[in-house]
Coordinates of C-alpha atoms in Angstrom, one line a residue:
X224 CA 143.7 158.1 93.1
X225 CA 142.7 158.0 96.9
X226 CA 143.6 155.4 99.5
X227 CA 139.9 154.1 98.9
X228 CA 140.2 153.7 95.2
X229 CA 143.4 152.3 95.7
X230 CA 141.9 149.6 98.3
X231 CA 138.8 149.2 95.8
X232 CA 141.2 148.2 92.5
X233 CA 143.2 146.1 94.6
X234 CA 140.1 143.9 95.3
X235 CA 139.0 144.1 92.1
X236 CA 142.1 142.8 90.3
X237 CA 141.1 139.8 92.2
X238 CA 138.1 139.5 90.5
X239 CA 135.6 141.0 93.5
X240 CA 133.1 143.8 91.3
X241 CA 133.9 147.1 92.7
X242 CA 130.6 147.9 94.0
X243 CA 130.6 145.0 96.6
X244 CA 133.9 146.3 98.3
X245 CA 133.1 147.5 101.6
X246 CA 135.1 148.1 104.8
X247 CA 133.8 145.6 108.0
X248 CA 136.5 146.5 110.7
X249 CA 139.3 149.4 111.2
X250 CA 141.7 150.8 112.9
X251 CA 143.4 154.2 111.3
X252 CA 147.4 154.4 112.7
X253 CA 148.5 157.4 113.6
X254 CA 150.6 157.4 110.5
X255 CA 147.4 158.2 108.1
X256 CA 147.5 154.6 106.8
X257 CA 144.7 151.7 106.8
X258 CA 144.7 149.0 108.5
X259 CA 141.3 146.9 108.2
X260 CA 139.6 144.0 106.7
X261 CA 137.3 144.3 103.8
X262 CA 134.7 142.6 102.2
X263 CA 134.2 141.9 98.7
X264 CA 132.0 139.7 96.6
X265 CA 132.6 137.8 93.3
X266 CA 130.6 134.8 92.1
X267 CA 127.8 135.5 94.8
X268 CA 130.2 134.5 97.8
X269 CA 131.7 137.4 99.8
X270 CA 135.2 137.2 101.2
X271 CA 137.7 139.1 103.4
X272 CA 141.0 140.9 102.7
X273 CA 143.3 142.6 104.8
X274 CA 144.3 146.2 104.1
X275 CA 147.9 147.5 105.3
X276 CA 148.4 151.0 104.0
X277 CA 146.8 150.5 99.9
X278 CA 148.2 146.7 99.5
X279 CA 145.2 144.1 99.6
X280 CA 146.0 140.6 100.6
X281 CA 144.8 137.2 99.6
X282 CA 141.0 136.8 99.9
X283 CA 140.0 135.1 103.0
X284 CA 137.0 132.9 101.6
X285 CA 135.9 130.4 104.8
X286 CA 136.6 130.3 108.5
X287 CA 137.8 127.4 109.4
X288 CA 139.3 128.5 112.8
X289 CA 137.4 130.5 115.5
X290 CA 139.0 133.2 115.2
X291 CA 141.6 134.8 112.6
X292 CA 143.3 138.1 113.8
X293 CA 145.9 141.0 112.8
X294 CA 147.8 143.4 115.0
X295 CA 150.1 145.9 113.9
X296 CA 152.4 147.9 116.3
X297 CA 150.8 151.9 116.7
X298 CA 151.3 154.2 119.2
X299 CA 148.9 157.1 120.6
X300 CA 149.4 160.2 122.7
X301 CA 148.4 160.2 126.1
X302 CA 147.9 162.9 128.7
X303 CA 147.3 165.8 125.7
X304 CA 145.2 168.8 126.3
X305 CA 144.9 172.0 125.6
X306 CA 148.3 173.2 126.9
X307 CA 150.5 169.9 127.0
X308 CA 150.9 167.9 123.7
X309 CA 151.7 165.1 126.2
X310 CA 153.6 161.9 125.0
X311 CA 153.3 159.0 122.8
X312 CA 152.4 155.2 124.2
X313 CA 152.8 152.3 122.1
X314 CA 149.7 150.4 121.1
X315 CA 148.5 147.1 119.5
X316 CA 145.9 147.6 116.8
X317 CA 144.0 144.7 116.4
X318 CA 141.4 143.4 113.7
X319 CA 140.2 140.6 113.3
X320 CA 137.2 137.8 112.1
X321 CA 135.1 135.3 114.5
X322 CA 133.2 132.1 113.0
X323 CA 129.2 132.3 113.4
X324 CA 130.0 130.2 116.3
X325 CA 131.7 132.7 118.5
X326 CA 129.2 134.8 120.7
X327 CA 131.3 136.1 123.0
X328 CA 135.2 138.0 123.1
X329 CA 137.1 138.7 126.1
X330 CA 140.3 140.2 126.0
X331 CA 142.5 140.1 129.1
X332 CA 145.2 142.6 129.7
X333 CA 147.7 142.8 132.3
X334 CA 147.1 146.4 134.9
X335 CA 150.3 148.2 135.8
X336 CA 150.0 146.4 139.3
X337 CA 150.4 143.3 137.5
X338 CA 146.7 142.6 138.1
X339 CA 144.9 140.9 135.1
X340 CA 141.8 142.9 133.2
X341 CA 139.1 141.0 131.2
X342 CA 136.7 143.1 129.2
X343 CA 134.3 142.0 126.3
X344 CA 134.9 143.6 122.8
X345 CA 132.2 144.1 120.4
X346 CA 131.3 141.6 117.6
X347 CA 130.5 143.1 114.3
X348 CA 127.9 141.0 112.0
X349 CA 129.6 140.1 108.6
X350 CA 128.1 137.5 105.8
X351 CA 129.2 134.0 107.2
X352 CA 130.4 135.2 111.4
X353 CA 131.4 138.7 112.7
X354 CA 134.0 141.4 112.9
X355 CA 135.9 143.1 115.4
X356 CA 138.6 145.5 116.0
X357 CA 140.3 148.0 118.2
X358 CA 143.7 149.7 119.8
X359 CA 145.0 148.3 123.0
X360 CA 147.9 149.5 125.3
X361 CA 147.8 146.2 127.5
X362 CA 146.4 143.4 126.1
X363 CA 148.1 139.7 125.9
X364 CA 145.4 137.1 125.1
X365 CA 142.4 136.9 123.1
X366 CA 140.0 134.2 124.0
X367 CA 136.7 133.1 121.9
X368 CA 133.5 131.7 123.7
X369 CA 130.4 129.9 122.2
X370 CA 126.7 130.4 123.5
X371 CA 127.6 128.2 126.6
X372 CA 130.9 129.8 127.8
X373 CA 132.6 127.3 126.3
X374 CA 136.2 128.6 124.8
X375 CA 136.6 128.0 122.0
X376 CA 139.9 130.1 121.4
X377 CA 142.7 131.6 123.3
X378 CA 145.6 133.7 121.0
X379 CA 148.4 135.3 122.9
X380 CA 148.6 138.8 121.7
X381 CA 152.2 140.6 121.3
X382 CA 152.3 143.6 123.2
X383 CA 153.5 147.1 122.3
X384 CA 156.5 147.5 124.0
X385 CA 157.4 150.5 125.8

């Protein structure tokens, strides 16, 4: 079987029906492998589950922090083109789920000057809050805000080293 179907049994071994599996947030390495969270519903509630590679982990069923995030180590190639395969930089993949309280997420990442970079990431809709995910060279905290600016998170992110 495929990656897919193997993702797809391992959430129905948990009981989730197959048909309900669905993939909310992503980030392929560079090795070929997954790494994302899932949904899955069983009984009429939907709940999450991590993917590395085909291995499904415990169903995450209720937020009861603000946020709840992954990062894996990756790398990516920088500077290729057409005549230069240019050379490999290490990443942090991140993925991750935000209570329905969460409106806002700002990531803030450290410029090679030693200057600090804030920029908003992108929140997914998912049953119950949202979704998000992405690759980052830089980044070393995660922070959460509400409707008002209010934070209602900050998570240190480890960063790729070089």
């Amino acid at each position: 079987a495929g990656q897919w179907e193997s993702v797809k049994d391992g959430a129905v071994q948990r009981g989730f029906t197959s048909a309900s599996v669905t993939v909310v947030s992503a980030m392929p390495l560079q090795n070929g492998k997954p790494f994302a969270f899932i949904s899955a519903t069983k009984n009429g509630h939907t709940c999450f589950m991590v993917v590395r590679g085909i291995d499904v982990a415990a169903p995450i069923c209720r937020l009861t922090k603000p946020l709840l995030v992954f990062t894996m180590h990756d790398h990516a190639r920088e500077g290729a083109s057409s005549t230069s395969a240019g050379h490999l930089i290490p990443m942090t993949d991140m993925i991750g789920l935000a209570r329905q309280d969460v409106s806002g997420l700002i990531t803030t990442s450290t410029n090679r000057d030693g200057r600090p970079w804030r920029s908003g990431l992108p929140l997914l809709p998912v049953p119950g809050g949202w979704a998000f995910g992405g690759g980052y060279r830089d980044v070393t905290m995660l922070s959460a805000q509400n409707q008002h600016g209010k934070i209602l998170a900050r998570l240190h992110v480890p960063v790729a080293k070089y």
